[in-house]
């Protein structure tokens, strides 16, 4: 679960991380009020679940309440990568010229089977870009997931990264970030930029936190952070069904049983000359109803021109899949051509059911390639 | 003999009284696996499908020779079940459960590795965790410790198969069987970000196995397991390996379901994986059927 | 820092431990009100910092609000081992006959260099007595202080101890207790009795928690638990000076520099045929003012008939000690005979200072034995 | 040569820029100890009393041969300082700081022991922690790594001395010197509930030391360190040991200052300690001067 900057900061503050005072606002008037209350220069920052909002004009320094009002007018309602800005964070501004900007972040790293702490003296930049362009600029340190990061390790990382400022305070902030990750089950927790002011004190100017969905059951108090309107409506619906769903930008709806087979299905659709409209994993042992829901979901996507179903039935029975598809057809939900491959258990029964229905909308193929080719053909018509 | 498990392997099921645990215990026994007992805390003393149920793994190991434990415990208790088995000294622990919190897995994997080192240094067989979020493993015709469909593993073959994905494993196994090849042992290492056993851990076992002639590796984008495997192959393997990578067309920076298949920076990209396999002279199939063609060319 | 039952329960509840509803009361009227509110049988329990309050009549089961009022009248103001009961905890009663009582506790155990979890199927008894009489009845398990107790270990301990009831819930309570110890820095955390009701659910009927004073700096939110009036006034004063002070029941005031030397001083006073009135460690490198404060403190104890000072000067200078004693004499605070041994640095200067003052109240000896004998002689006059 | 430290031992001081650290660095150098550097995070690059100050222990070890670190870091950072030194592979770590939270010490001691095992198994010298809340250790006339008064340790003797209490150590050392005996090495193991090195850990070192003829053990009530020492003596020691136990008249169940001297159940009572020493044929002195009489009888 991705969190907004203001939510991430609220959580990090619980662990002692120094962040500037800030308040959330939904209207330019509210923004002016907050700026007046703070009585100093503020920054107005769009709260949306995408990166690159700075470049998109979603972050504006404002010297006066009126300037803040003006900036809020520009930012609220703005579209950033397809998402509308509905609220802004108004924070006290720091004097950027009187300090330095660093990067620190923790991320789940499968290569070291734990979190990796990353620290870089070049803050403010997108870490993904830096990781590609100059990986050597990033100091990496594996966190022991049982002990967590210890101050002595944090100091060593800060020294190695060449951070200037109060070494103990900067190390403490890293330790707090590590505690937050381990106790809140973060996939990712980044402070970028980590600003070190003229006194050497570190301040988190931004916070990017992503929580492990598998662990949300033990953080019921964080569930209120979830904002359904900020997610793609289909992603919300998918999550209600328990599906793993990712919206993509093509025209072939793709569904399968298992992340690996769905990823391969994306590849196969690409090979067939079309683009997948989504990733949809319906999981193992799927019954007719689950397949029905999956088709309902994919059919709602207006980008979808054809549906490619790729099932390898081990636990999943082919006839159950067929039943789900047929139900969707009968209920009038299925209006786009379905091209599918269902291998494995009860394949013959599935074929018999489909023969009975005999609809041109539903075609079954022996291999995933034939099914994908047929789906691509329909989608590209 | 194949690797890791065979017809003599004695297995316990942690979480045997749950729905999944019960169903798959039945399927494993139908396959021929020697399931000797189950463990469900608080239900000790019960008898389930003719098998004794114990309150703890230690109780089970005090009554039975246990070579392996398979875990169906729901996510909140899954990592604890792994640690219980590891502290009881069970040499092979297979975690099927999907959706275990990542932090739990980090801690469990680290602790199992530490216990493994201690166990090995005191002359033991070591302690290995496979999974979580994996389909388990199966030595065809001998022993299945997992949830894969029985029928595609009924007859022995000589191809070692390992995979990060469940359904793709079945698909590959079926293609191998249909081609008249079949699998020696299939190991589903699991698709979660943090898993107990990686490709590079399994490769030396296949290399040493007289019943395996070649290996099929089904990888995914994200992480660097494939790169590490390529490195191992280049430096240590004599047997041929054929690879497949799923998700090569997936967009960058998107997390694809539970697979943890996310590309960060220049790590885990299809390009880096292809380059690594090329350097190791490992052919990479573009499609699943192409795997079979390549393997056939190799094993004649 | 020892906590009251109600404070201990409040903390354990934060970690998820199941305790019955309860409220604190200072008057019988308040007790009646709480009993009415609960609308069921209650237990009225004296909140004092000593053990054995049950035997002393400080815990009373009350079927009606009037009974509770009556019992509160008896308990409030009661003297238990020298402490006056000023408040009571009123809790909902459980049906003791319908369940079983166990003991679980964690204690800092220097022999295993960590906490030891102790579990015993015989609850309600004083664990110290049981430890002496039938140590085999107590299951002991070392806690890994880095990982804390894990559920599988807790289940194994519960099984070994022969606990009946819901195994997972009982184990969970033990895990919660371990978390509380590690996160709150407990010297000791006991649930005695741990009641398991007819449904198999565990409930903590009592809680004894003692916090590590050295770690209180990181638990500022717990400082309000400290109740100065519950401690001996001299212990409060000592703690303000930073002294380690324990009130004992003899007539010779004892002070020295270092826990070992003070304990040996107690032994020497005993050998001399007197009883120490206190343990007082003034610490290393003590200056005149610290010695002055120590004498001021000990002199306030009306039990003290003579003072034995035993200093081995390594860092501590003998002349500083002498100056402190002389200051106390001059300010009229020192009215009881001081018999002392000060070995080590600046011994001659100390002798010279004392010779100058030449008061019969202050005598210096070459060995601790002579000094102790002289102090005992004065005290027993 | 004495044990643990000698004239060749090179020492760093963690917390050298604090008041205690600075004062005792001066005193140690006056004694003749080879202090080579100091460490204070954030003050790296400074020069303190002619010694270089580093930001980290690793920095210090990269520039100097370091055999030992003495720690004066205040309680909140003390355990972290221990771990820093241990992870930097320093073979001997002496924690002087008093008032370190018990949980911090539990964790540090456990981790140092694990690092010690790993270090030893890879052919290293091991990693040993002494203290906390201890006066340190001193090999008379050679090297003092601690806070004890210099003068009572100026000339070498042949009696090994170890103690849980600071001041009683000085007292015993002075009595030994005054009696013309003197100490080989004195080890103050510390009075806290959780310490890095116990009597039983020090005894084998004295047993193996050609410069030590007999050992004086200054114990206290509480805990079972004395019992463990008695057990070790009974089974492994040839050299004579004389013991002393302070607090024998202390009332049960009272915690005596920082000493952690509290009696629980039947563990740690004077009776159990006396019985253990009796079983090991270790004479127990009733008073400090009696220790000297006993030692004189033994070493003639």
XYZ file of C-alpha atoms in Angstrom, chain A residues 1-3 7-8 11-12 15 105-109 114-116 176-190 207-216 218-219 222 225, chain B residues 101-104 106-107 193-194 255:
54
model
C 0.000 0.000 0.000
C 1.561 3.232 -1.192
C 1.270 6.152 1.184
C 1.006 9.932 5.664
C 4.566 8.655 5.399
C 4.453 7.468 10.447
C 8.138 8.383 10.422
C 9.629 6.805 15.176
C 16.137 4.855 1.748
C 15.420 1.300 2.764
C 14.044 -1.202 0.312
C 13.230 -4.902 0.413
C 16.126 -6.446 -1.470
C 16.565 -8.370 3.768
C 16.348 -4.606 3.584
C 19.144 -2.709 1.930
C 14.641 5.401 13.095
C 13.920 4.691 9.430
C 15.050 1.093 9.880
C 12.848 0.674 12.955
C 9.912 2.066 11.008
C 10.485 -0.433 8.189
C 10.720 -3.439 10.467
C 7.859 -2.472 12.755
C 5.477 -1.206 10.072
C 6.397 -3.780 7.420
C 7.465 -1.360 4.736
C 8.363 -2.477 1.245
C 10.116 0.817 0.896
C 10.804 3.866 3.044
C 12.692 6.745 1.518
C 8.880 10.721 2.712
C 7.943 7.883 0.407
C 6.553 4.882 2.222
C 5.064 1.715 0.755
C 3.597 -0.885 3.120
C 3.603 -4.663 2.656
C 0.016 -5.608 1.867
C 0.614 -9.077 3.308
C 1.314 -7.540 6.704
C -1.540 -5.028 6.832
C -1.276 -6.510 11.895
C -1.517 -2.772 11.287
C -2.950 2.159 9.351
C -4.433 5.601 5.159
C 4.732 -10.824 5.574
C 8.099 -10.028 4.038
C 9.723 -9.069 7.347
C 8.730 -12.433 8.834
C 13.566 -12.076 6.170
C 13.941 -13.048 9.799
C 10.797 -11.476 -2.675
C 12.403 -13.385 0.208
C 4.957 -4.889 -9.262
